[in-house]
Amino acid sequence: MSTRPTGLSIRRATRRDVPTILRLIRGLAAYERLTRQVTATAAQIRRHGFGRRRYFETLICRRGERPIGFALYFFTFSTFLARPTLYL
């Protein structure tokens, strides 16, 4: 028996997804009751996530054609552990 949800797809985000990413960020902030803390703009997400130097990667989850979630992640380095880490 498969426990995989049907109709879901996950793919790497593109520049065209910037409005969706921002909407999902704002939705998460609303859920967490932190909307006043969100100052991100589409231009900032485009520049830092899809510009010459990418500071983060994003995955988009869809059910059919509808975006229902995202994962924004980046790699960093722990000086205490002396090893690379992933921040999700």
mmCIF file of N, CA and C in Angstrom, residues 6-76:
data_model
loop_
_atom_site.group_PDB
_atom_site.id
_atom_site.type_symbol
_atom_site.label_atom_id
_atom_site.label_comp_id
_atom_site.label_asym_id
_atom_site.label_seq_id
_atom_site.Cartn_x
_atom_site.Cartn_y
_atom_site.Cartn_z
ATOM 1 N N THR A 6 -1.417 11.559 -3.594
ATOM 2 C CA THR A 6 -1.556 11.673 -5.042
ATOM 3 C C THR A 6 -1.750 13.123 -5.447
ATOM 4 N N GLY A 7 -1.305 13.424 -6.644
ATOM 5 C CA GLY A 7 -1.495 14.762 -7.180
ATOM 6 C C GLY A 7 -0.486 15.784 -6.706
ATOM 7 N N LEU A 8 0.508 15.367 -5.906
ATOM 8 C CA LEU A 8 1.514 16.311 -5.423
ATOM 9 C C LEU A 8 2.746 16.277 -6.314
ATOM 10 N N SER A 9 3.333 17.442 -6.521
ATOM 11 C CA SER A 9 4.604 17.518 -7.238
ATOM 12 C C SER A 9 5.492 18.532 -6.532
ATOM 13 N N ILE A 10 6.785 18.263 -6.556
ATOM 14 C CA ILE A 10 7.770 19.166 -5.961
ATOM 15 C C ILE A 10 8.804 19.460 -7.032
ATOM 16 N N ARG A 11 9.106 20.735 -7.183
ATOM 17 C CA ARG A 11 10.100 21.120 -8.185
ATOM 18 C C ARG A 11 10.881 22.330 -7.697
ATOM 19 N N ARG A 12 12.022 22.536 -8.325
ATOM 20 C CA ARG A 12 12.858 23.697 -8.020
ATOM 21 C C ARG A 12 12.154 24.963 -8.526
ATOM 22 N N ALA A 13 12.166 25.998 -7.710
ATOM 23 C CA ALA A 13 11.522 27.263 -8.081
ATOM 24 C C ALA A 13 12.329 27.988 -9.153
ATOM 25 N N THR A 14 11.631 28.807 -9.922
ATOM 26 C CA THR A 14 12.256 29.661 -10.931
ATOM 27 C C THR A 14 11.892 31.115 -10.633
ATOM 28 N N ARG A 15 12.475 32.025 -11.409
ATOM 29 C CA ARG A 15 12.167 33.458 -11.244
ATOM 30 C C ARG A 15 10.668 33.727 -11.358
ATOM 31 N N ARG A 16 9.988 32.969 -12.182
ATOM 32 C CA ARG A 16 8.540 33.173 -12.351
ATOM 33 C C ARG A 16 7.757 32.850 -11.085
ATOM 34 N N ASP A 17 8.373 32.118 -10.162
ATOM 35 C CA ASP A 17 7.698 31.733 -8.921
ATOM 36 C C ASP A 17 7.826 32.770 -7.812
ATOM 37 N N VAL A 18 8.545 33.846 -8.048
ATOM 38 C CA VAL A 18 8.781 34.835 -6.989
ATOM 39 C C VAL A 18 7.480 35.332 -6.354
ATOM 40 N N PRO A 19 6.447 35.713 -7.113
ATOM 41 C CA PRO A 19 5.200 36.139 -6.457
ATOM 42 C C PRO A 19 4.582 35.032 -5.594
ATOM 43 N N THR A 20 4.677 33.799 -6.047
ATOM 44 C CA THR A 20 4.153 32.666 -5.277
ATOM 45 C C THR A 20 4.953 32.470 -3.999
ATOM 46 N N ILE A 21 6.272 32.551 -4.098
ATOM 47 C CA ILE A 21 7.126 32.398 -2.914
ATOM 48 C C ILE A 21 6.779 33.468 -1.885
ATOM 49 N N LEU A 22 6.646 34.702 -2.326
ATOM 50 C CA LEU A 22 6.313 35.793 -1.410
ATOM 51 C C LEU A 22 4.935 35.582 -0.788
ATOM 52 N N ARG A 23 3.981 35.127 -1.577
ATOM 53 C CA ARG A 23 2.640 34.858 -1.038
ATOM 54 C C ARG A 23 2.691 33.749 0.015
ATOM 55 N N LEU A 24 3.472 32.703 -0.234
ATOM 56 C CA LEU A 24 3.591 31.606 0.729
ATOM 57 C C LEU A 24 4.325 32.050 1.993
ATOM 58 N N ILE A 25 5.330 32.908 1.851
ATOM 59 C CA ILE A 25 6.019 33.462 3.023
ATOM 60 C C ILE A 25 5.035 34.263 3.870
ATOM 61 N N ARG A 26 4.239 35.091 3.215
ATOM 62 C CA ARG A 26 3.244 35.892 3.954
ATOM 63 C C ARG A 26 2.173 35.014 4.585
ATOM 64 N N GLY A 27 1.809 33.946 3.907
ATOM 65 C CA GLY A 27 0.841 33.010 4.479
ATOM 66 C C GLY A 27 1.382 32.325 5.719
ATOM 67 N N LEU A 28 2.649 31.924 5.680
ATOM 68 C CA LEU A 28 3.285 31.319 6.853
ATOM 69 C C LEU A 28 3.345 32.320 7.996
ATOM 70 N N ALA A 29 3.706 33.552 7.688
ATOM 71 C CA ALA A 29 3.770 34.590 8.719
ATOM 72 C C ALA A 29 2.397 34.833 9.340
ATOM 73 N N ALA A 30 1.354 34.831 8.525
ATOM 74 C CA ALA A 30 -0.004 35.015 9.052
ATOM 75 C C ALA A 30 -0.367 33.865 9.986
ATOM 76 N N TYR A 31 -0.034 32.647 9.584
ATOM 77 C CA TYR A 31 -0.312 31.471 10.419
ATOM 78 C C TYR A 31 0.411 31.582 11.764
ATOM 79 N N GLU A 32 1.646 32.069 11.731
ATOM 80 C CA GLU A 32 2.450 32.199 12.950
ATOM 81 C C GLU A 32 2.164 33.506 13.701
ATOM 82 N N ARG A 33 1.250 34.309 13.169
ATOM 83 C CA ARG A 33 0.910 35.620 13.737
ATOM 84 C C ARG A 33 2.130 36.547 13.793
ATOM 85 N N LEU A 34 2.868 36.546 12.690
ATOM 86 C CA LEU A 34 4.082 37.354 12.592
ATOM 87 C C LEU A 34 4.078 38.247 11.351
ATOM 88 N N THR A 35 2.903 38.588 10.850
ATOM 89 C CA THR A 35 2.824 39.339 9.596
ATOM 90 C C THR A 35 3.562 40.676 9.654
ATOM 91 N N ARG A 36 3.595 41.297 10.801
ATOM 92 C CA ARG A 36 4.262 42.600 10.908
ATOM 93 C C ARG A 36 5.773 42.488 10.741
ATOM 94 N N GLN A 37 6.305 41.291 10.904
ATOM 95 C CA GLN A 37 7.756 41.107 10.790
ATOM 96 C C GLN A 37 8.216 40.862 9.356
ATOM 97 N N VAL A 38 7.285 40.607 8.454
ATOM 98 C CA VAL A 38 7.658 40.337 7.061
ATOM 99 C C VAL A 38 7.856 41.661 6.327
ATOM 100 N N THR A 39 9.090 41.901 5.911
ATOM 101 C CA THR A 39 9.407 43.094 5.128
ATOM 102 C C THR A 39 9.939 42.720 3.745
ATOM 103 N N ALA A 40 9.991 41.442 3.462
ATOM 104 C CA ALA A 40 10.524 40.955 2.184
ATOM 105 C C ALA A 40 9.708 41.499 1.020
ATOM 106 N N THR A 41 10.411 41.780 -0.074
ATOM 107 C CA THR A 41 9.755 42.224 -1.303
ATOM 108 C C THR A 41 10.078 41.240 -2.421
ATOM 109 N N ALA A 42 9.291 41.288 -3.468
ATOM 110 C CA ALA A 42 9.550 40.440 -4.631
ATOM 111 C C ALA A 42 10.925 40.745 -5.212
ATOM 112 N N ALA A 43 11.301 42.014 -5.245
ATOM 113 C CA ALA A 43 12.612 42.398 -5.788
ATOM 114 C C ALA A 43 13.749 41.783 -4.974
ATOM 115 N N GLN A 44 13.613 41.762 -3.664
ATOM 116 C CA GLN A 44 14.651 41.171 -2.816
ATOM 117 C C GLN A 44 14.754 39.666 -3.042
ATOM 118 N N ILE A 45 13.614 39.000 -3.105
ATOM 119 C CA ILE A 45 13.618 37.553 -3.341
ATOM 120 C C ILE A 45 14.225 37.250 -4.705
ATOM 121 N N ARG A 46 13.856 38.013 -5.702
ATOM 122 C CA ARG A 46 14.400 37.821 -7.052
ATOM 123 C C ARG A 46 15.915 38.020 -7.058
ATOM 124 N N ARG A 47 16.374 39.086 -6.438
ATOM 125 C CA ARG A 47 17.807 39.403 -6.443
ATOM 126 C C ARG A 47 18.620 38.356 -5.673
ATOM 127 N N HIS A 48 18.173 38.001 -4.472
ATOM 128 C CA HIS A 48 18.964 37.115 -3.618
ATOM 129 C C HIS A 48 18.768 35.628 -3.906
ATOM 130 N N GLY A 49 17.652 35.279 -4.516
ATOM 131 C CA GLY A 49 17.398 33.868 -4.798
ATOM 132 C C GLY A 49 17.601 33.464 -6.240
ATOM 133 N N PHE A 50 17.584 34.452 -7.143
ATOM 134 C CA PHE A 50 17.655 34.129 -8.569
ATOM 135 C C PHE A 50 18.617 35.037 -9.329
ATOM 136 N N GLY A 51 19.416 35.796 -8.609
ATOM 137 C CA GLY A 51 20.375 36.698 -9.242
ATOM 138 C C GLY A 51 21.688 36.002 -9.564
ATOM 139 N N ARG A 52 22.705 36.802 -9.822
ATOM 140 C CA ARG A 52 24.035 36.247 -10.136
ATOM 141 C C ARG A 52 24.570 35.372 -9.018
ATOM 142 N N ARG A 53 24.437 35.859 -7.795
ATOM 143 C CA ARG A 53 24.860 35.072 -6.636
ATOM 144 C C ARG A 53 23.612 34.670 -5.869
ATOM 145 N N ARG A 54 23.354 33.384 -5.843
ATOM 146 C CA ARG A 54 22.156 32.879 -5.169
ATOM 147 C C ARG A 54 22.480 32.586 -3.708
ATOM 148 N N TYR A 55 21.725 33.207 -2.824
ATOM 149 C CA TYR A 55 21.938 33.006 -1.398
ATOM 150 C C TYR A 55 21.041 31.914 -0.827
ATOM 151 N N PHE A 56 20.050 31.494 -1.573
ATOM 152 C CA PHE A 56 19.163 30.427 -1.111
ATOM 153 C C PHE A 56 18.573 29.698 -2.310
ATOM 154 N N GLU A 57 18.043 28.525 -2.043
ATOM 155 C CA GLU A 57 17.325 27.722 -3.032
ATOM 156 C C GLU A 57 15.897 27.557 -2.532
ATOM 157 N N THR A 58 14.983 27.340 -3.442
ATOM 158 C CA THR A 58 13.584 27.157 -3.060
ATOM 159 C C THR A 58 12.977 26.006 -3.845
ATOM 160 N N LEU A 59 12.213 25.184 -3.146
ATOM 161 C CA LEU A 59 11.406 24.141 -3.763
ATOM 162 C C LEU A 59 9.949 24.530 -3.591
ATOM 163 N N ILE A 60 9.140 24.247 -4.600
ATOM 164 C CA ILE A 60 7.703 24.540 -4.563
ATOM 165 C C ILE A 60 6.948 23.217 -4.617
ATOM 166 N N CYS A 61 5.978 23.070 -3.733
ATOM 167 C CA CYS A 61 5.106 21.895 -3.742
ATOM 168 C C CYS A 61 3.748 22.322 -4.287
ATOM 169 N N ARG A 62 3.246 21.535 -5.226
ATOM 170 C CA ARG A 62 1.936 21.822 -5.831
ATOM 171 C C ARG A 62 1.024 20.610 -5.709
ATOM 172 N N ARG A 63 -0.232 20.894 -5.566
ATOM 173 C CA ARG A 63 -1.270 19.867 -5.707
ATOM 174 C C ARG A 63 -2.003 20.248 -6.977
ATOM 175 N N GLY A 64 -1.776 19.464 -8.019
ATOM 176 C CA GLY A 64 -2.277 19.847 -9.331
ATOM 177 C C GLY A 64 -1.535 21.090 -9.777
ATOM 178 N N GLU A 65 -2.269 22.138 -10.080
ATOM 179 C CA GLU A 65 -1.652 23.406 -10.491
ATOM 180 C C GLU A 65 -1.539 24.405 -9.343
ATOM 181 N N ARG A 66 -2.045 24.037 -8.170
ATOM 182 C CA ARG A 66 -2.105 24.978 -7.043
ATOM 183 C C ARG A 66 -0.881 24.850 -6.134
ATOM 184 N N PRO A 67 -0.106 25.930 -5.947
ATOM 185 C CA PRO A 67 1.017 25.888 -5.000
ATOM 186 C C PRO A 67 0.479 25.773 -3.573
ATOM 187 N N ILE A 68 0.981 24.792 -2.823
ATOM 188 C CA ILE A 68 0.498 24.597 -1.452
ATOM 189 C C ILE A 68 1.604 24.663 -0.407
ATOM 190 N N GLY A 69 2.853 24.762 -0.837
ATOM 191 C CA GLY A 69 3.938 24.836 0.134
ATOM 192 C C GLY A 69 5.269 25.135 -0.531
ATOM 193 N N PHE A 70 6.245 25.439 0.308
ATOM 194 C CA PHE A 70 7.584 25.724 -0.204
ATOM 195 C C PHE A 70 8.618 25.334 0.841
ATOM 196 N N ALA A 71 9.826 25.108 0.380
ATOM 197 C CA ALA A 71 10.978 24.902 1.259
ATOM 198 C C ALA A 71 12.070 25.843 0.769
ATOM 199 N N LEU A 72 12.456 26.767 1.606
ATOM 200 C CA LEU A 72 13.529 27.701 1.287
ATOM 201 C C LEU A 72 14.713 27.296 2.161
ATOM 202 N N TYR A 73 15.857 27.035 1.535
ATOM 203 C CA TYR A 73 17.006 26.552 2.295
ATOM 204 C C TYR A 73 18.301 27.171 1.781
ATOM 205 N N PHE A 74 19.315 27.129 2.653
ATOM 206 C CA PHE A 74 20.644 27.593 2.258
ATOM 207 C C PHE A 74 21.684 26.865 3.090
ATOM 208 N N PHE A 75 22.887 26.811 2.565
ATOM 209 C CA PHE A 75 23.994 26.171 3.255
ATOM 210 C C PHE A 75 24.800 27.225 4.002
ATOM 211 N N THR A 76 25.311 26.840 5.139
ATOM 212 C CA THR A 76 26.139 27.708 5.957
ATOM 213 C C THR A 76 27.263 26.859 6.544
#
